[in-house]
Amino acid sequence: MQLTTYLQHAIMKYISTYLLFLSFFFTVESFAQMVQTENGLRSSYTGHSNHKIVQVEPVKGKKVKNVILMIGDGMGLTQLSTAYVANKGKLNILDNATHTGLSKTYSANKLITDSGASGTAMATGQKTNYHSIGVDTQGNALQSLTDLANNKGLSTGVVVTCGLTDATPAAFCANNIDRDREEEIALDYLHCDVDFIFGGGRTKFNQRSDKRDLMQEMQQKGYQVCYSWQETKLAQMGKVFAVIEDGQLPLADERGDLFNKAILKALENLSANKKGFFTLFEGSRIDDCGHWNKVSQLIPEINDFDQSVGEVLQWAEQDGKTLVVILADHETGALTLTDGNLSKGEVTVNFANTSHSDIMVPVYSYGPQSELFSGVMDNTDIFNKIKSILKL
Ligand SMILES: [Zn+2]
């Protein structure tokens, strides 16, 4: 007994010394990279990505059968400029998009939007209040692009790296005046009828205060319900509801190419519909890294998103009737690129805040009708243009 206690003490002492060392190391490491200045947080980073860069040719036809909307949450022009320099001048988005525009992101009652209001603007064509999801400023439910596409017999998809009850995916599948009512938002997935759903946030579906298990209820509605990537990979054609994490998916370094694989699985599934499809693919966690002012995590997230953009563009080039629109819902961190070296992949950046900004965000497009996404537009125009192109 005494020996056991002695051993426990020894082990605890060892662990606490180790933790102390680790915390000291990380504190020193982060001080070395980040400096608090009068204007915000300045940090430096050297790129080391070897993600796949593709080269696609513009398509010739005009007919659009499918639309893929790719959102980098919080991925403003400076985030992309920083990733471009860190990658020594290579980025699939910048190298392959055939048209470029700018989108105004302000919400109905607040200049600086959140993902709820901006997601709603893109999904439904209406500016709404900060924190609202799929409803107008009076709280009335609005039809989203996914609803309209479903009604026309198109297939629909939502693939995200955050929880499915987080603001952006919720704007395409749910209606609520408050994005924080995540258990209510989860219930809306029972009725939104999206064909291929992939993301995280499982506790909102199966560890609920009302004790309901929405994973099981989705299965009863005819979905193949998947709890892991392994199960998702093996899913047959038809409806898929894959919620593979309790919370958000891990960050890019830990996630590997999961986002990419999920997108390719979704495309395989959705393209079986001869009428076409509309799908949302979101690199959700770019926004988190902006909030944390962590350029060393921000760049790998953008690279992961950019790698998937490359895959999607190659798929669209092959298909010839797919329009791809790549944009952000807002900028995060009020980032500026203040110095760097293009040939060495070095960047020095300054974050001026830890929330969002109202800097217009870039819109990149590729495929038939992509010219309609050039110039300055409002985020609500994204809805209007896609609705008109797909005749929804
Ligand atoms: Zn955010």
Coordinates of C-alpha atoms and ligand atoms in Angstrom, one line a residue:
M1 CA 0.0 0.0 0.0
Q2 CA 2.7 2.4 1.0
L3 CA 4.7 1.5 -2.1
T4 CA 1.7 2.2 -4.3
T5 CA 1.2 5.6 -2.7
Y6 CA 4.9 6.4 -3.1
L7 CA 4.7 5.4 -6.8
Q8 CA 1.6 7.5 -7.3
H9 CA 3.4 10.5 -5.8
A10 CA 6.4 9.9 -7.9
I11 CA 4.3 9.7 -11.1
M12 CA 2.3 12.8 -10.2
K13 CA 5.5 14.7 -9.6
Y14 CA 6.9 13.6 -12.8
I15 CA 3.8 14.6 -14.7
S16 CA 3.5 18.0 -13.1
T17 CA 7.2 18.8 -13.8
Y18 CA 6.6 17.7 -17.4
L19 CA 3.5 19.9 -17.7
L20 CA 5.4 22.9 -16.2
F21 CA 8.2 22.4 -18.7
L22 CA 5.7 22.2 -21.6
S23 CA 3.8 25.3 -20.6
F24 CA 7.1 27.2 -20.2
F25 CA 8.2 26.0 -23.6
F26 CA 5.0 27.1 -25.3
T27 CA 4.9 30.4 -23.6
V28 CA 8.5 31.1 -24.8
E29 CA 7.6 29.8 -28.3
S30 CA 4.6 32.0 -28.6
F31 CA 6.4 35.1 -27.3
A32 CA 9.0 34.5 -30.0
Q33 CA 6.4 34.6 -32.7
M34 CA 3.9 37.1 -31.5
V35 CA 4.5 40.7 -30.4
Q36 CA 1.8 43.0 -29.0
T37 CA 2.1 46.4 -30.7
E38 CA 0.2 49.6 -30.4
N39 CA -1.9 48.5 -33.4
G40 CA -2.6 44.9 -32.4
L41 CA -0.9 41.6 -32.5
R42 CA 2.1 41.2 -34.9
S43 CA 3.4 37.8 -35.8
S44 CA 5.7 36.2 -38.3
Y45 CA 5.4 32.8 -40.1
T46 CA 7.3 30.9 -42.7
G47 CA 5.3 28.7 -45.1
H48 CA 6.2 25.0 -45.5
S49 CA 3.1 23.7 -47.4
N50 CA 3.5 21.2 -50.2
H51 CA -0.3 21.0 -50.9
K52 CA -1.3 20.0 -54.4
I53 CA -1.4 22.9 -56.9
V54 CA -3.4 22.2 -60.1
Q55 CA -3.8 24.0 -63.4
V56 CA -7.3 23.9 -65.0
E57 CA -8.4 25.3 -68.3
P58 CA -11.5 27.5 -68.5
V59 CA -14.6 25.6 -69.7
K60 CA -16.2 26.5 -73.1
G61 CA -19.9 25.8 -72.7
K62 CA -22.6 28.1 -71.1
K63 CA -25.0 25.5 -69.6
V64 CA -24.9 25.2 -65.8
K65 CA -26.1 21.9 -64.3
N66 CA -24.5 22.0 -60.9
V67 CA -23.4 24.8 -58.6
I68 CA -20.7 24.4 -55.9
L69 CA -20.5 27.2 -53.4
M70 CA -17.2 27.1 -51.4
I71 CA -17.0 29.3 -48.4
G72 CA -13.8 30.0 -46.5
D73 CA -15.2 31.3 -43.2
G74 CA -13.4 34.5 -42.3
M75 CA -11.2 34.2 -45.4
G76 CA -10.7 37.8 -46.5
L77 CA -8.4 39.2 -49.2
T78 CA -5.5 39.6 -46.7
Q79 CA -5.8 36.0 -45.5
L80 CA -5.5 34.9 -49.1
S81 CA -2.7 37.3 -49.8
T82 CA -0.8 36.0 -46.7
A83 CA -1.3 32.4 -47.8
Y84 CA -0.2 33.3 -51.3
V85 CA 3.1 34.7 -50.0
A86 CA 3.6 31.9 -47.5
N87 CA 3.1 29.5 -50.4
K88 CA 5.8 31.3 -52.4
G89 CA 3.2 32.6 -54.9
K90 CA 1.1 29.5 -55.5
L91 CA -2.6 29.1 -54.6
N92 CA -5.2 27.2 -56.5
I93 CA -7.9 29.8 -55.9
L94 CA -5.8 32.7 -57.4
D95 CA -4.2 30.6 -60.2
N96 CA -7.4 29.1 -61.6
A97 CA -10.4 31.3 -61.0
T98 CA -11.5 32.9 -64.2
H99 CA -13.4 35.8 -62.7
T100 CA -13.1 37.9 -59.6
G101 CA -15.5 40.1 -57.7
L102 CA -16.0 41.8 -54.3
S103 CA -18.8 41.1 -51.9
K104 CA -20.2 43.6 -49.2
T105 CA -20.9 41.7 -46.0
Y106 CA -22.7 44.0 -43.6
S107 CA -25.8 42.7 -41.9
A108 CA -29.3 44.4 -41.5
N109 CA -28.7 45.8 -38.0
K110 CA -25.0 45.8 -37.6
L111 CA -22.1 46.9 -39.9
I112 CA -19.9 44.0 -38.7
T113 CA -21.7 40.8 -39.6
D114 CA -21.5 37.3 -38.0
S115 CA -21.6 34.1 -40.0
G116 CA -25.3 33.7 -39.2
A117 CA -26.4 37.0 -40.9
S118 CA -23.9 36.7 -43.8
G119 CA -24.7 33.0 -44.3
T120 CA -28.4 33.9 -44.4
A121 CA -27.8 36.6 -47.0
M122 CA -26.0 34.1 -49.3
A123 CA -28.5 31.3 -48.6
T124 CA -31.7 33.3 -48.8
G125 CA -31.0 36.6 -50.6
Q126 CA -32.1 38.7 -47.6
K127 CA -30.0 40.8 -45.2
T128 CA -31.0 39.9 -41.7
N129 CA -30.1 40.7 -38.1
Y130 CA -26.8 39.7 -36.4
H131 CA -27.0 36.2 -35.0
S132 CA -30.1 35.3 -37.1
I133 CA -30.2 32.1 -39.1
G134 CA -32.5 31.6 -42.2
V135 CA -35.0 34.2 -41.0
D136 CA -35.8 37.8 -42.0
T137 CA -35.5 40.8 -39.7
Q138 CA -39.0 40.0 -38.4
G139 CA -38.1 36.4 -37.6
N140 CA -40.1 34.9 -40.5
A141 CA -38.5 31.7 -41.9
L142 CA -37.0 32.1 -45.4
Q143 CA -36.4 29.5 -48.1
S144 CA -32.7 28.8 -48.8
L145 CA -31.0 27.7 -51.9
T146 CA -31.0 24.2 -50.6
D147 CA -34.8 24.3 -50.1
L148 CA -35.3 25.7 -53.6
A149 CA -33.0 23.2 -55.2
N150 CA -34.7 20.3 -53.3
N151 CA -38.1 21.5 -54.6
K152 CA -36.8 21.4 -58.2
G153 CA -35.6 17.9 -57.8
L154 CA -31.9 18.7 -57.7
S155 CA -29.6 17.0 -55.1
T156 CA -28.2 19.1 -52.3
G157 CA -25.1 18.8 -50.1
V158 CA -23.5 20.4 -47.0
V159 CA -19.9 19.5 -46.1
V160 CA -18.3 21.5 -43.3
T161 CA -15.4 21.2 -40.8
C162 CA -17.4 22.8 -37.9
G163 CA -20.5 21.6 -36.1
L164 CA -23.6 21.2 -38.3
T165 CA -25.5 23.5 -35.9
D166 CA -22.9 26.3 -36.4
A167 CA -23.9 29.4 -38.2
T168 CA -22.9 28.8 -41.8
P169 CA -24.4 25.3 -42.4
A170 CA -27.4 26.3 -40.2
A171 CA -28.1 29.2 -42.6
F172 CA -28.7 26.7 -45.4
C173 CA -30.7 24.2 -43.4
A174 CA -32.4 25.9 -40.4
N175 CA -34.5 28.9 -39.4
N176 CA -33.9 30.6 -36.0
I177 CA -33.6 34.1 -34.7
D178 CA -30.7 33.1 -32.6
R179 CA -27.8 31.0 -33.8
D180 CA -27.0 30.0 -30.2
R181 CA -30.1 27.9 -30.0
E182 CA -28.2 24.9 -31.4
E183 CA -30.5 22.2 -30.1
E184 CA -33.4 23.8 -31.9
I185 CA -31.2 24.2 -35.0
A186 CA -30.4 20.5 -34.9
L187 CA -34.1 19.7 -35.0
D188 CA -34.4 21.6 -38.3
Y189 CA -32.1 19.0 -40.0
L190 CA -35.0 16.5 -39.7
H191 CA -37.0 18.6 -42.3
C192 CA -34.4 20.3 -44.5
D193 CA -34.1 17.3 -46.8
V194 CA -30.4 17.9 -47.8
D195 CA -29.1 14.7 -49.5
F196 CA -25.4 14.6 -48.4
I197 CA -24.6 16.1 -45.0
F198 CA -21.1 15.9 -43.4
G199 CA -19.7 17.7 -40.4
G200 CA -19.3 17.6 -36.6
G201 CA -21.3 18.7 -33.6
R202 CA -22.9 15.3 -32.7
T203 CA -23.7 16.2 -29.1
K204 CA -26.4 18.6 -30.4
F205 CA -28.1 15.6 -32.0
N206 CA -27.7 12.8 -29.5
Q207 CA -26.8 14.3 -26.1
R208 CA -29.8 16.6 -25.8
S209 CA -31.7 18.1 -23.0
D210 CA -34.9 16.6 -24.5
K211 CA -33.3 13.2 -24.5
R212 CA -34.1 12.7 -28.2
D213 CA -31.6 10.9 -30.4
L214 CA -31.7 12.8 -33.7
M215 CA -29.1 10.5 -35.2
Q216 CA -31.6 7.6 -34.9
E217 CA -34.4 9.8 -36.1
M218 CA -32.4 10.7 -39.2
Q219 CA -31.9 7.0 -39.8
Q220 CA -35.7 6.4 -39.5
K221 CA -36.1 9.1 -42.1
G222 CA -34.1 7.1 -44.6
Y223 CA -30.6 8.5 -44.1
Q224 CA -27.5 6.4 -43.9
V225 CA -26.2 7.7 -40.6
C226 CA -22.4 7.7 -40.1
Y227 CA -20.5 8.3 -36.9
S228 CA -17.0 8.2 -38.4
W229 CA -15.1 8.7 -41.6
Q230 CA -14.7 5.0 -42.0
E231 CA -18.5 4.6 -42.1
T232 CA -18.9 7.6 -44.4
K233 CA -16.4 6.2 -46.8
L234 CA -18.5 3.0 -47.1
A235 CA -21.8 4.8 -47.5
Q236 CA -23.8 3.8 -50.6
M237 CA -25.4 6.2 -53.0
G238 CA -28.5 7.9 -51.5
K239 CA -29.0 10.1 -48.5
V240 CA -26.1 10.4 -46.1
F241 CA -26.0 12.0 -42.6
A242 CA -22.4 11.9 -41.4
V243 CA -21.7 13.5 -38.0
I244 CA -18.2 12.3 -37.2
E245 CA -17.2 14.3 -34.2
D246 CA -18.9 15.4 -30.9
G247 CA -17.6 18.9 -31.5
Q248 CA -16.0 20.6 -34.4
L249 CA -13.6 18.6 -36.7
P250 CA -10.0 19.1 -35.6
L251 CA -7.7 21.7 -37.1
A252 CA -6.1 21.0 -40.5
D253 CA -2.8 19.7 -39.1
E254 CA -4.6 17.0 -37.2
R255 CA -7.5 16.5 -39.6
G256 CA -5.3 15.4 -42.5
D257 CA -7.2 15.4 -45.9
L258 CA -10.5 14.6 -44.3
F259 CA -12.3 17.7 -45.7
N260 CA -11.0 16.8 -49.2
K261 CA -12.1 13.2 -48.9
A262 CA -15.6 14.2 -47.7
I263 CA -15.9 16.6 -50.6
L264 CA -15.0 14.0 -53.2
K265 CA -17.4 11.5 -51.6
A266 CA -20.2 14.2 -51.7
L267 CA -19.5 14.9 -55.4
E268 CA -19.6 11.2 -56.3
N269 CA -22.9 10.9 -54.5
L270 CA -24.6 14.1 -55.7
S271 CA -23.5 13.9 -59.3
A272 CA -25.7 10.7 -59.7
N273 CA -28.7 13.0 -60.1
K274 CA -29.2 13.7 -63.8
K275 CA -31.1 17.0 -62.9
G276 CA -28.0 18.4 -61.2
F277 CA -27.1 19.5 -57.7
F278 CA -26.4 22.5 -55.4
T279 CA -23.9 22.1 -52.6
L280 CA -22.1 24.1 -49.9
F281 CA -18.5 23.2 -48.9
E282 CA -17.2 25.2 -46.1
G283 CA -13.6 25.5 -44.7
S284 CA -15.1 26.6 -41.4
R285 CA -12.1 26.7 -39.1
I286 CA -10.2 29.4 -41.0
D287 CA -12.4 31.8 -38.9
D288 CA -11.3 30.3 -35.6
C289 CA -7.7 30.9 -36.4
G290 CA -8.5 34.5 -37.2
H291 CA -10.3 34.9 -33.9
W292 CA -7.2 33.5 -32.1
N293 CA -4.9 35.7 -34.1
K294 CA -2.8 32.6 -34.9
V295 CA -1.2 33.0 -38.4
S296 CA 0.6 29.6 -37.9
Q297 CA -2.8 27.9 -37.7
L298 CA -4.5 30.1 -40.2
I299 CA -2.2 29.4 -43.1
P300 CA -2.6 25.5 -42.8
E301 CA -6.4 25.9 -42.7
I302 CA -6.4 28.1 -45.9
N303 CA -4.0 25.6 -47.6
D304 CA -6.3 22.7 -46.7
F305 CA -9.2 24.7 -48.2
D306 CA -7.2 25.6 -51.2
Q307 CA -6.2 22.0 -51.8
S308 CA -9.9 21.1 -51.9
V309 CA -10.6 24.0 -54.2
G310 CA -8.0 22.4 -56.6
E311 CA -9.8 19.1 -56.5
V312 CA -13.2 20.7 -57.0
L313 CA -11.9 22.7 -59.9
Q314 CA -10.4 19.6 -61.6
W315 CA -13.8 17.9 -61.1
A316 CA -15.6 20.9 -62.6
E317 CA -13.2 21.1 -65.5
Q318 CA -13.9 17.4 -66.3
D319 CA -17.7 17.9 -65.9
G320 CA -17.9 21.1 -68.0
K321 CA -21.4 22.0 -66.7
T322 CA -20.4 22.9 -63.1
L323 CA -20.1 26.5 -61.8
V324 CA -17.8 26.9 -58.8
V325 CA -18.1 30.1 -56.6
I326 CA -15.4 30.5 -53.9
L327 CA -15.8 33.3 -51.4
A328 CA -15.9 34.3 -47.7
D329 CA -18.8 35.3 -45.5
H330 CA -16.7 38.0 -43.8
E331 CA -13.1 38.8 -42.8
T332 CA -11.8 37.8 -39.4
G333 CA -9.1 39.4 -37.3
A334 CA -8.8 42.7 -39.3
L335 CA -5.6 41.2 -40.7
T336 CA -2.9 43.2 -42.6
L337 CA 0.2 41.8 -44.3
T338 CA 2.9 44.2 -43.3
D339 CA 6.1 42.5 -44.5
G340 CA 7.5 39.3 -45.9
N341 CA 9.5 37.6 -48.6
L342 CA 7.8 35.9 -51.6
S343 CA 10.7 33.7 -52.6
K344 CA 11.2 32.5 -49.0
G345 CA 7.5 32.2 -48.1
E346 CA 7.9 34.5 -45.1
V347 CA 5.1 36.7 -43.9
T348 CA 4.7 39.3 -41.1
V349 CA 1.1 40.1 -40.3
N350 CA -0.8 42.3 -37.9
F351 CA -4.2 41.4 -36.4
A352 CA -6.0 44.5 -35.3
N353 CA -8.9 42.7 -33.5
T354 CA -10.0 39.3 -32.4
S355 CA -13.4 39.4 -34.1
H356 CA -14.7 40.2 -37.6
S357 CA -14.3 43.3 -39.8
D358 CA -16.4 44.9 -42.6
I359 CA -13.7 44.7 -45.3
M360 CA -15.3 43.5 -48.5
V361 CA -14.4 39.9 -49.3
P362 CA -13.2 38.5 -52.6
V363 CA -15.4 36.3 -54.8
Y364 CA -13.7 33.9 -57.2
S365 CA -15.5 31.9 -59.8
Y366 CA -14.9 29.2 -62.4
G367 CA -17.0 27.5 -65.0
P368 CA -20.0 28.4 -67.1
Q369 CA -21.7 31.7 -66.2
S370 CA -18.7 32.6 -63.9
E371 CA -18.6 36.0 -65.5
L372 CA -21.8 36.9 -63.6
F373 CA -19.7 36.9 -60.4
S374 CA -17.4 39.7 -61.3
G375 CA -17.6 43.3 -60.1
V376 CA -18.8 44.6 -56.8
M377 CA -21.9 42.9 -55.4
D378 CA -23.8 42.4 -52.2
N379 CA -23.7 39.1 -50.4
T380 CA -27.4 38.7 -51.1
D381 CA -26.6 38.8 -54.9
I382 CA -24.9 35.4 -54.4
F383 CA -28.3 33.9 -53.8
N384 CA -30.0 35.9 -56.6
K385 CA -27.4 34.8 -59.2
I386 CA -27.4 31.2 -58.2
K387 CA -31.2 31.1 -58.1
S388 CA -31.4 32.6 -61.5
I389 CA -28.6 30.4 -63.1
L390 CA -30.2 27.1 -61.8
K391 CA -33.7 28.4 -62.5
L392 CA -34.8 27.7 -59.0
Ligands
ZN1 ZN -16.1 34.2 -36.5

